[in-house]
Every structure is written in structure tokens, then in C-alpha cells.
Phi, psi and omega in degrees: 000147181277150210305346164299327168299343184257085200241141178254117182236108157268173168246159207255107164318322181262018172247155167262167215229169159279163189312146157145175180249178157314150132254158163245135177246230168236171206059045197020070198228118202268105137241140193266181173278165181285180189224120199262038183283334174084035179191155185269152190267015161219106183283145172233300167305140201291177225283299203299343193267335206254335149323286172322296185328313187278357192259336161288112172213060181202101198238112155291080219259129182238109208269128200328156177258116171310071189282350176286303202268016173298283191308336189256350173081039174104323178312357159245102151285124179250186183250154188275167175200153205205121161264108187241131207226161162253132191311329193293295185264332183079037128291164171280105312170274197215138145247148190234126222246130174266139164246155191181154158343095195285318163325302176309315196279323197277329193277320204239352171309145352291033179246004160284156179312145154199193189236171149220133177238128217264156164242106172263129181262356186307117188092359196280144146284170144034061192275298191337318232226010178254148177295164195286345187246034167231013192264262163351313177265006173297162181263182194229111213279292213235203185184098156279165172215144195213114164304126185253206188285341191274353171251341183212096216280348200251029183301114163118346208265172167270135204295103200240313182220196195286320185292354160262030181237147140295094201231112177235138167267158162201136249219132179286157171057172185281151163249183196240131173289041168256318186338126164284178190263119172112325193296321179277316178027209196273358177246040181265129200259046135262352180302129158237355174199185187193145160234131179230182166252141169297181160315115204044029171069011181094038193022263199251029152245111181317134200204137173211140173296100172239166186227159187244175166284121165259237235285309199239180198283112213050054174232127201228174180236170182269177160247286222198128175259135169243158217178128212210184206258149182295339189248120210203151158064204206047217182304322189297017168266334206253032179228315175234150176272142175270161208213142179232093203271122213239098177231179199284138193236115180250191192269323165264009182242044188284324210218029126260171174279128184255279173056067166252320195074021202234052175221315127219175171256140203225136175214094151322109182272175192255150169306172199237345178175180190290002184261308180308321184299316192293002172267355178277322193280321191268335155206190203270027195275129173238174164239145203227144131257178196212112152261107187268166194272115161317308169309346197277340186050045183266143205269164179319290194301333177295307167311323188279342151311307168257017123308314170297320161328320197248013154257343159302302183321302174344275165355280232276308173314293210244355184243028188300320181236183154261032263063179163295326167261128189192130159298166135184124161057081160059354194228177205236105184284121172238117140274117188283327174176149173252145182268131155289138138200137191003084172100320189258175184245121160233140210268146157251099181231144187270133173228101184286148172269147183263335154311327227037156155113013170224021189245219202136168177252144179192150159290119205227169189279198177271322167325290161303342179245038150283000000 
């Protein structure tokens, strides 16, 4: 296995941590109790991104509308961009830039290898209205990474082994564009945090795991369980916020169900008026926001983690199609809402014949029900 996978997430003896002991799990993977000192126990990020982090805790993430790949209904894949404000005032915060492949984005999307490189914009004009390759040159505060499919054939499957897991690292800083996707991982000693999926994926609750950085270099604390509902996305966007509940994760709630919320809130909002529902209906740009719990008391790196997270959730969730409405070969797709189970997604879609007389609802993958 490449050396990310072998990872000790320990704990740093001079913070304090909550009760419990290591578990082991597979892939030779420690998680230790968190650490609940109320400081990161390896500060990594600069001083101005970790300011921001701690003072904010109410986060708007809004991810930009794709029109090339809006007009071709996907047949152009771009790469994404997320505007992120803070909810309290709507200042602009973070922008988060994805870089990827284009081979990689057309063959495998959402399942490609990619980066997302986090930016701070706090005090920036006219961050919104700027193009992704003046974006792109900005300099770059934190950096994800997510292994896709040309490496891991079986990404997106129902979850049997580690090659069916969804796994993101993030990272202090730029990584050097030689770095491959997957290569740097947790034992890159810029790392600060990591999310992966348990066994069999939270069976029929979506579920993704994080960890924070302790005392050394691929030594990790457990954090935070996220957690969402089975039935999600399609029509039911322009109708319910969907809601994802973000909670304290000890070494023995590694592989349960929590759903408590008593750490932050993640809410795929529903539109807000009518240019919003038709950007809901026609392609895969949403908006999330993320409330963290003051009591929960998380340090900057911990927040930048389950921000990242939840740019993963995307990925994972929310970009499956192009929307709820979509052509394909003359006919007219509406997904009515996608089933979550251990690991995989299957869309319920109505598909009309411009013939008529064949179409109907059934759960279908994305492939067959073209």
C-alpha cells in the first residue's frame, strides 16, 4: 500500500485529550482520543488564515456556476470554485480553486484525482467577479487532496475495502505541482488533517470520519463524525434544506452512528427565489453553509478541516449529474432524489421520450439511465 495508508493517529501526551484508549483498525490505522485543549497541538497554518478561522464560526460556502459545462450538460467538465464568506457580515473569507487533470475531470468526474487550494481573500475587492486563472495565482494558505479513480478503480462502489473509500487529506500551504494526487497524504509533514469513510460507509447513513493533527509527523487525533440523511439531492433540493450533522467522534464511535450535531451543522440550502431554483435545476452549483457549536471549542486547524470536509461531502453527494434536469440521447431526465447505501449513490429518475410512452420512475445508476 502507498505509504499514506499506513498511518499512526496518535495522541500528544502534553495536551489534554478525552478519555478512552487507541483503537486499531485496518491499514494499519491508530486512532487515538481527541484533543480537546482548545489550541492546535502542531500549529501549521499561517498566523492571518488561523485568525480568521478562530474568530469565525459561521461559514457560507457558495460554489461558482459552471457555464461551459451548464450549456453542454457536462459534456465540458470544468473545475470547481467555492466562495466562502462569513455568514455573520458576507465578508469574503476564502476562495477555494480545484486544480485537476482535464483527462481525469472528462473521464471520471466527480471520482477525479484533484487539489483544492484554499486562498485568503479577507480584506480582498472584487474577489467574486475574478477568473479562475487569476484565482489560480493567488497565493495558497491550506491545499486538499483527494485520490480519485484512475487509482482507486473501485471509488464510488459499495465500501468492501480501502480501494472503495473516499479519502481527503489537507495540507499547510501549496503542495508543488509535481506532487500526484494521493502521493503526499498523511505522511506529508504539512498535513493537518484527514477524513476517510468507515466500514461499509455508515451503511444507509452517509457518513465520513476526521481526524485532526497531534504531537508528530502522520500522527492524527479522532475529531468529528459528519453525517447526512439517506435520501438527499434531485427535486428535493428546491424544496428542503438538506441537513448534515457534524459530531464529537471518540476511537469507539469509529464504525457508529452519532447524528447528534453537537459540533457543527452542515445545510445544503434550498433556493432562495426563482434565478436560484433555475441554477438548482439546470446545474450542480449549490450552496452549504456550515455552523460550528461554540461549545465545541475547535481550534483553527480543526475548523479547516471540517470545511474541507465538507467540500468533500460535495464531491461525493452533490456533483453526480448536472443538475436535477438534464438531455441525454433526446430524452429528458428529472432526478427526483438519490439512496445512499454503504458507499454508493442510486438516483431515482423519471426519464420522458420526446416519442413518449417510455418513460417512468425507477432507481437507476448514472450510466443505465441514459
Amino acid at each position: 500500500r502507498p505509504a499514506s495508508h499506513h498511518l499512526s493517529v496518535a495522541m500528544n501526551t502534553e495536551m489534554p485529550v478525552a478519555i478512552g484508549t487507541p483503537v486499531e483498525f485496518g491499514a494499519g490505522l491508530k486512532v487515538m482520543p481527541a484533543n480537546l485543549s482548545g489550541t492546535d497541538a502542531v500549529p501549521l497554518i499561517d498566523g492571518a488564515t488561523a485568525g480568521i478561522l478562530a474568530s469565525v464560526n459561521s461559514f457560507t460556502i457558495k460554489q461558482r456556476v459552471r457555464w461551459g459545462e451548464a450549456l453542454t450538460q457536462g459534456c465540458i467538465e470544468q473545475s470547481n470554485v467555492y466562495d466562502i464568506y462569513d455568514t455573520a457580515n458576507g465578508n469574503h473569507i476564502f476562495v477555494a480553486v480545484e486544480r485537476s487533470e482535464d483527462c481525469a475531470r472528462c473521464c471520471c468526474a466527480p471520482g477525479h484525482s484533484l487539489f483544492v487550494e484554499i486562498k485568503t481573500t479577507a480584506g480582498m475587492q472584487g474577489v467574486h467577479g475574478m477568473p479562475r486563472d487569476q484565482l489560480a495565482a493567488m497565493a495558497t494558505s491550506m491545499t486538499m487532496e483527494r485520490e480519485g479513480c484512475f487509482s482507486k478503480p473501485c471509488l464510488g462502489c459499495c465500501i468492501c475495502s480501502d480501494s472503495c473509500k473516499n479519502d481527503m487529506y489537507l495540507h499547510a500551504g501549496a503542495l508543488s505541482p509535481e506532487v500526484e494526487a494521493g502521493k503526499a497524504g498523511a505522511a506529508y509533514d504539512k498535513c493537518i488533517g484527514l477524513s476517510t469513510q468507515p466500514k461499509c460507509g455508515g451503511y444507509f447513513t452517509p457518513t465520513i470520519n476526521i481526524m485532526d493533527r497531534a504531537a508528530g509527523p502522520g500522527e492524527f487525533s479522532a475529531l468529528s463524525k459528519v453525517e447526512g440523511p439517506c435520501f438527499f439531492g434531485g427535486c428535493s433540493e428546491l424544496c428542503f434544506d438538506s441537513t448534515w450533522n457534524v459530531s464529537r467522534m471518540t476511537p469507539e464511535t469509529w464504525e457508529q452512528k452519532i447524528n447528534q450535531g453537537d459540533m457543527a451543522i452542515i445545510t445544503k440550502k434550498k433556493p432562495d427565489g426563482m434565478s436560484s431554483a433555475l441554477r438548482e435545476a439546470f446545474t450542480d452549483s449549490d450552496t452549504f453553509t456550515m455552523e460550528f457549536k461554540p461549545e465545541a471549542q475547535l481550534t483553527p486547524q480543526q475548523k479547516a478541516t471540517m470545511i474541507a470536509s465538507l467540500l468533500l461531502v460535495d464531491y461525493m453527494f452533490f456533483e453526480q449529474d448536472n443538475g436535477m434536469l438534464s438531455c441525454e440521447g433526446g430524452k429528458l431526465k428529472i432526478t427526483l432524489c438519490e439512496t445512499y447505501c454503504c458507499g454508493s449513490l442510486c438516483p431515482w429518475n423519471i426519464t420522458i421520450s420526446s416519442q413518449g410512452g417510455d418513460g417512468g420512475a425507477a432507481p437507476t445508476s448514472k450510466d443505465t439511465s441514459r
